[in-house]
Amino acid sequence: SAVISQKPSRDICQRGTSLTIQCQVDSQVTMMFWYRQQPGQSLTLIATANQGSEATYESGFVIDKFPISRPNLTFSTLTVSNMSPEDSSIYLCSVSRTGRSYEQYFGPGTRLTVT
Amino acid sequence: AQSVTQLDSHVSVSEGTPVLLRCNYSSSYSPSLFWYVQHPNKGLQLLLKYTSAATLVKGINGFEAEFKKSETSFHLTKPSAHMSDAAEYFCVVSVETGNQFYFGTGTSLTVIP
């Protein structure tokens, strides 16, 4: 398995501001992912964070709104830019080691409220 | 294309009775299938996984699931529900060629004392 931490665990932000969420893994991993879980909903993949290259975004998510960094094999950040109340969600990062049957391990999540 | 359908958004059982959470999948490739559990205000925990080995998969906390290709199903079961099983359960499909996960909409399990 992998131990994943996220910072902050929760935050309340004002409309129009930006928040950067950090994801740290206790060992090197190939793949890192960012998900959004809106209130009472399932998880939706935002993007795959690739080390050494730009992130790959899913339909409906764009880099200007959710810029992602992946400077090394144990760390990634997701920024939620120009926030609106609709961005209020739990944001989760997950990791996967290629060759480990593709199972993903999830961080505890960051609960974001935008007022 | 890959997708997962969880047939019940809410399931309620009495403590000590069997649990059945239903999941059907659609996949163009040989799928890997997973069940995750999310307790209130907690992260996602892997319950079990199917990756083309034995079709009956045993997981943690007494849960198991059976992969039925003919029915494209991967239902989660437990013989006897415990109060601590109350949580949200997600069925997930992935494909051999990549690491992308496709989540079902979740099933909320309530256990009645």
CSV table of C-alpha atoms in Angstrom, one decimal:
chain,number,residue,atom,x,y,z
A,1,SER,CA,0.0,0.0,0.0
A,2,ALA,CA,1.0,3.7,0.2
A,3,VAL,CA,0.6,6.3,2.8
A,4,ILE,CA,-0.8,9.5,1.4
A,5,SER,CA,-1.2,12.9,3.1
A,6,GLN,CA,-3.0,15.9,1.9
A,7,LYS,CA,-2.8,19.5,3.0
A,8,PRO,CA,-4.9,21.3,4.0
A,9,SER,CA,-7.5,18.9,5.3
A,10,ARG,CA,-10.1,21.5,5.0
A,11,ASP,CA,-10.5,25.2,4.1
A,12,ILE,CA,-13.1,27.9,3.7
A,13,CYS,CA,-12.3,30.3,0.9
A,14,GLN,CA,-13.8,33.4,-0.6
A,15,ARG,CA,-15.1,33.6,-4.1
A,16,GLY,CA,-12.5,34.6,-6.6
A,17,THR,CA,-9.5,33.4,-4.7
A,18,SER,CA,-7.3,30.3,-5.4
A,19,LEU,CA,-6.3,27.4,-3.2
A,20,THR,CA,-3.4,25.0,-3.7
A,21,ILE,CA,-3.8,21.5,-2.3
A,22,GLN,CA,-0.7,19.4,-1.7
A,23,CYS,CA,-0.4,15.6,-2.0
A,24,GLN,CA,2.5,13.8,-0.5
A,25,VAL,CA,3.2,10.0,-0.8
A,26,ASP,CA,5.6,8.0,1.4
A,27,SER,CA,7.2,6.3,-1.6
A,28,GLN,CA,7.8,6.8,-5.3
A,29,VAL,CA,4.8,6.1,-7.5
A,30,THR,CA,4.3,6.2,-11.2
A,31,MET,CA,0.8,7.6,-11.4
A,32,MET,CA,-0.9,10.3,-9.4
A,33,PHE,CA,-4.5,11.3,-9.9
A,34,TRP,CA,-6.8,14.1,-8.7
A,35,TYR,CA,-10.5,13.6,-8.1
A,36,ARG,CA,-13.4,15.8,-7.1
A,37,GLN,CA,-16.3,14.5,-5.0
A,38,GLN,CA,-19.1,17.0,-4.9
A,39,PRO,CA,-21.5,16.8,-1.9
A,40,GLY,CA,-23.4,13.6,-2.0
A,41,GLN,CA,-21.8,12.5,-5.3
A,42,SER,CA,-19.4,10.0,-6.5
A,43,LEU,CA,-15.8,10.7,-7.5
A,44,THR,CA,-15.0,12.3,-10.8
A,45,LEU,CA,-11.4,12.2,-12.2
A,46,ILE,CA,-10.0,15.7,-12.8
A,47,ALA,CA,-6.7,14.8,-14.2
A,48,THR,CA,-3.7,12.5,-14.2
A,49,ALA,CA,-0.5,14.1,-12.9
A,50,ASN,CA,2.5,13.0,-14.9
A,51,GLN,CA,6.0,13.5,-13.6
A,52,GLY,CA,8.1,15.6,-16.0
A,53,SER,CA,5.2,16.5,-18.3
A,54,GLU,CA,1.9,18.3,-18.3
A,55,ALA,CA,-1.1,16.8,-16.6
A,56,THR,CA,-3.7,15.0,-18.7
A,57,TYR,CA,-7.2,16.5,-18.0
A,58,GLU,CA,-10.5,14.8,-18.3
A,59,SER,CA,-13.4,16.3,-20.3
A,60,GLY,CA,-14.9,19.2,-18.5
A,61,PHE,CA,-11.7,20.2,-16.7
A,62,VAL,CA,-9.2,22.7,-17.9
A,63,ILE,CA,-5.7,23.6,-16.9
A,64,ASP,CA,-6.5,27.3,-16.4
A,65,LYS,CA,-9.0,26.3,-13.7
A,66,PHE,CA,-7.1,23.4,-12.2
A,67,PRO,CA,-3.4,23.8,-12.7
A,68,ILE,CA,-1.4,20.8,-11.5
A,69,SER,CA,2.2,20.3,-10.8
A,70,ARG,CA,4.2,17.0,-10.4
A,71,PRO,CA,7.8,18.0,-9.6
A,72,ASN,CA,8.9,14.5,-8.5
A,73,LEU,CA,7.6,11.0,-7.9
A,74,THR,CA,6.3,11.6,-4.4
A,75,PHE,CA,4.6,15.0,-4.6
A,76,SER,CA,1.9,16.8,-6.5
A,77,THR,CA,-0.2,19.9,-6.2
A,78,LEU,CA,-3.7,20.9,-7.4
A,79,THR,CA,-4.7,24.5,-7.5
A,80,VAL,CA,-8.4,25.5,-7.7
A,81,SER,CA,-8.4,28.9,-9.3
A,82,ASN,CA,-10.8,31.8,-9.3
A,83,MET,CA,-13.1,29.8,-7.0
A,84,SER,CA,-16.9,29.9,-7.0
A,85,PRO,CA,-19.4,28.2,-4.6
A,86,GLU,CA,-19.8,25.5,-7.2
A,87,ASP,CA,-16.2,24.4,-6.5
A,88,SER,CA,-17.2,23.4,-3.0
A,89,SER,CA,-16.2,19.7,-2.9
A,90,ILE,CA,-13.8,17.2,-1.5
A,91,TYR,CA,-10.7,17.0,-3.5
A,92,LEU,CA,-8.8,13.7,-3.3
A,93,CYS,CA,-5.5,12.6,-4.7
A,94,SER,CA,-4.7,9.0,-5.4
A,95,VAL,CA,-1.7,7.0,-6.5
A,96,SER,CA,-1.0,3.9,-8.4
A,97,ARG,CA,2.0,1.7,-9.0
A,98,THR,CA,2.1,0.3,-12.5
A,99,GLY,CA,2.2,-3.5,-12.2
A,100,ARG,CA,0.4,-3.6,-8.9
A,101,SER,CA,-2.9,-4.7,-10.5
A,102,TYR,CA,-3.7,-1.0,-11.0
A,103,GLU,CA,-5.2,-0.6,-7.6
A,104,GLN,CA,-5.3,3.0,-6.4
A,105,TYR,CA,-4.7,4.3,-2.9
A,106,PHE,CA,-6.4,7.4,-1.8
A,107,GLY,CA,-5.5,10.3,0.3
A,108,PRO,CA,-7.8,11.5,3.1
A,109,GLY,CA,-9.1,14.4,0.9
A,110,THR,CA,-9.3,18.1,1.3
A,111,ARG,CA,-12.8,19.5,2.1
A,112,LEU,CA,-13.2,22.9,0.4
A,113,THR,CA,-16.0,25.3,1.0
A,114,VAL,CA,-16.3,28.4,-1.1
A,115,THR,CA,-18.4,31.3,0.3
B,1,ALA,CA,-16.0,2.7,-23.2
B,2,GLN,CA,-16.0,1.8,-19.6
B,3,SER,CA,-18.7,2.4,-17.0
B,4,VAL,CA,-20.1,1.1,-13.8
B,5,THR,CA,-23.7,1.0,-12.6
B,6,GLN,CA,-24.6,0.5,-9.0
B,7,LEU,CA,-28.1,-0.6,-9.0
B,8,ASP,CA,-29.1,0.6,-5.6
B,9,SER,CA,-28.4,4.1,-4.2
B,10,HIS,CA,-29.4,3.0,-0.7
B,11,VAL,CA,-29.5,-0.3,1.0
B,12,SER,CA,-30.8,-0.9,4.5
B,13,VAL,CA,-30.2,-4.2,6.4
B,14,SER,CA,-30.6,-5.4,10.0
B,15,GLU,CA,-27.5,-6.2,12.0
B,16,GLY,CA,-26.6,-9.9,11.5
B,17,THR,CA,-28.4,-10.3,8.2
B,18,PRO,CA,-26.7,-10.7,4.8
B,19,VAL,CA,-25.6,-7.7,2.7
B,20,LEU,CA,-25.8,-7.5,-1.1
B,21,LEU,CA,-24.6,-4.5,-3.0
B,22,ARG,CA,-25.1,-4.8,-6.7
B,23,CYS,CA,-22.7,-3.6,-9.4
B,24,ASN,CA,-22.8,-4.1,-13.2
B,25,TYR,CA,-20.0,-3.0,-15.5
B,26,SER,CA,-19.4,-2.3,-19.1
B,27,SER,CA,-15.9,-2.6,-20.5
B,28,SER,CA,-14.4,-2.9,-24.0
B,29,TYR,CA,-11.4,-4.7,-22.5
B,30,SER,CA,-10.7,-7.2,-19.8
B,31,PRO,CA,-11.6,-5.2,-16.7
B,32,SER,CA,-10.2,-5.0,-13.3
B,33,LEU,CA,-12.9,-4.4,-10.8
B,34,PHE,CA,-12.7,-3.0,-7.3
B,35,TRP,CA,-14.9,-2.2,-4.3
B,36,TYR,CA,-14.0,0.7,-2.1
B,37,VAL,CA,-15.6,1.8,1.1
B,38,GLN,CA,-15.9,5.4,2.4
B,39,HIS,CA,-16.9,5.9,6.0
B,40,PRO,CA,-18.2,9.3,7.0
B,41,ASN,CA,-15.5,12.0,6.9
B,42,LYS,CA,-12.9,9.3,6.1
B,43,GLY,CA,-10.9,8.5,3.0
B,44,LEU,CA,-11.5,5.7,0.6
B,45,GLN,CA,-10.4,2.2,1.6
B,46,LEU,CA,-9.9,-0.7,-0.8
B,47,LEU,CA,-12.2,-3.6,0.2
B,48,LEU,CA,-11.3,-6.1,-2.6
B,49,LYS,CA,-10.2,-6.4,-6.2
B,50,TYR,CA,-10.7,-8.6,-9.2
B,51,THR,CA,-7.9,-8.8,-11.7
B,52,SER,CA,-8.5,-11.8,-13.9
B,53,ALA,CA,-7.5,-14.5,-11.4
B,54,ALA,CA,-10.1,-16.3,-9.2
B,55,THR,CA,-13.7,-15.1,-9.9
B,56,LEU,CA,-14.6,-15.2,-6.3
B,57,VAL,CA,-12.7,-12.6,-4.5
B,58,LYS,CA,-12.4,-12.3,-0.7
B,59,GLY,CA,-11.7,-8.9,0.9
B,60,ILE,CA,-11.3,-7.4,4.2
B,61,ASN,CA,-13.9,-7.4,7.0
B,62,GLY,CA,-15.7,-10.5,5.7
B,63,PHE,CA,-16.7,-9.0,2.4
B,64,GLU,CA,-16.5,-10.9,-0.9
B,65,ALA,CA,-17.5,-10.4,-4.5
B,66,GLU,CA,-18.0,-12.7,-7.5
B,67,PHE,CA,-17.0,-11.7,-11.0
B,68,LYS,CA,-19.6,-13.0,-13.5
B,69,LYS,CA,-18.6,-12.2,-17.0
B,70,SER,CA,-21.8,-13.6,-18.5
B,71,GLU,CA,-23.8,-11.2,-16.4
B,72,THR,CA,-21.2,-8.4,-16.4
B,73,SER,CA,-21.7,-8.2,-12.7
B,74,PHE,CA,-19.5,-7.8,-9.6
B,75,HIS,CA,-21.8,-7.8,-6.7
B,76,LEU,CA,-20.5,-7.3,-3.1
B,77,THR,CA,-21.7,-9.6,-0.3
B,78,LYS,CA,-21.2,-10.2,3.3
B,79,PRO,CA,-23.0,-13.0,5.3
B,80,SER,CA,-23.7,-11.0,8.4
B,81,ALA,CA,-23.8,-7.2,8.6
B,82,HIS,CA,-22.2,-5.3,11.5
B,83,MET,CA,-23.0,-1.8,12.7
B,84,SER,CA,-19.5,-0.7,11.6
B,85,ASP,CA,-20.3,-1.6,8.0
B,86,ALA,CA,-22.5,1.4,7.6
B,87,ALA,CA,-20.8,3.5,5.0
B,88,GLU,CA,-20.8,4.5,1.3
B,89,TYR,CA,-19.6,1.8,-1.1
B,90,PHE,CA,-18.2,2.4,-4.5
B,91,CYS,CA,-17.8,-0.1,-7.4
B,92,VAL,CA,-14.9,0.8,-9.7
B,93,VAL,CA,-13.8,-0.5,-13.1
B,94,SER,CA,-10.4,-0.1,-14.6
B,95,VAL,CA,-8.9,-1.5,-17.8
B,96,GLU,CA,-5.8,-3.4,-18.5
B,97,THR,CA,-4.4,-0.7,-20.8
B,98,GLY,CA,-4.4,2.1,-18.3
B,99,ASN,CA,-4.7,3.2,-14.8
B,100,GLN,CA,-7.9,5.2,-15.1
B,101,PHE,CA,-10.7,4.4,-12.7
B,102,TYR,CA,-14.4,4.7,-13.4
B,103,PHE,CA,-16.5,5.1,-10.3
B,104,GLY,CA,-20.0,4.0,-9.8
B,105,THR,CA,-22.4,6.5,-8.2
B,106,GLY,CA,-22.1,4.7,-4.8
B,107,THR,CA,-24.4,2.8,-2.5
B,108,SER,CA,-25.1,4.0,1.0
B,109,LEU,CA,-25.4,1.1,3.4
B,110,THR,CA,-27.4,1.5,6.6
B,111,VAL,CA,-27.3,-1.1,9.3
B,112,ILE,CA,-30.2,-1.2,11.6
B,113,PRO,CA,-29.6,-2.4,15.2
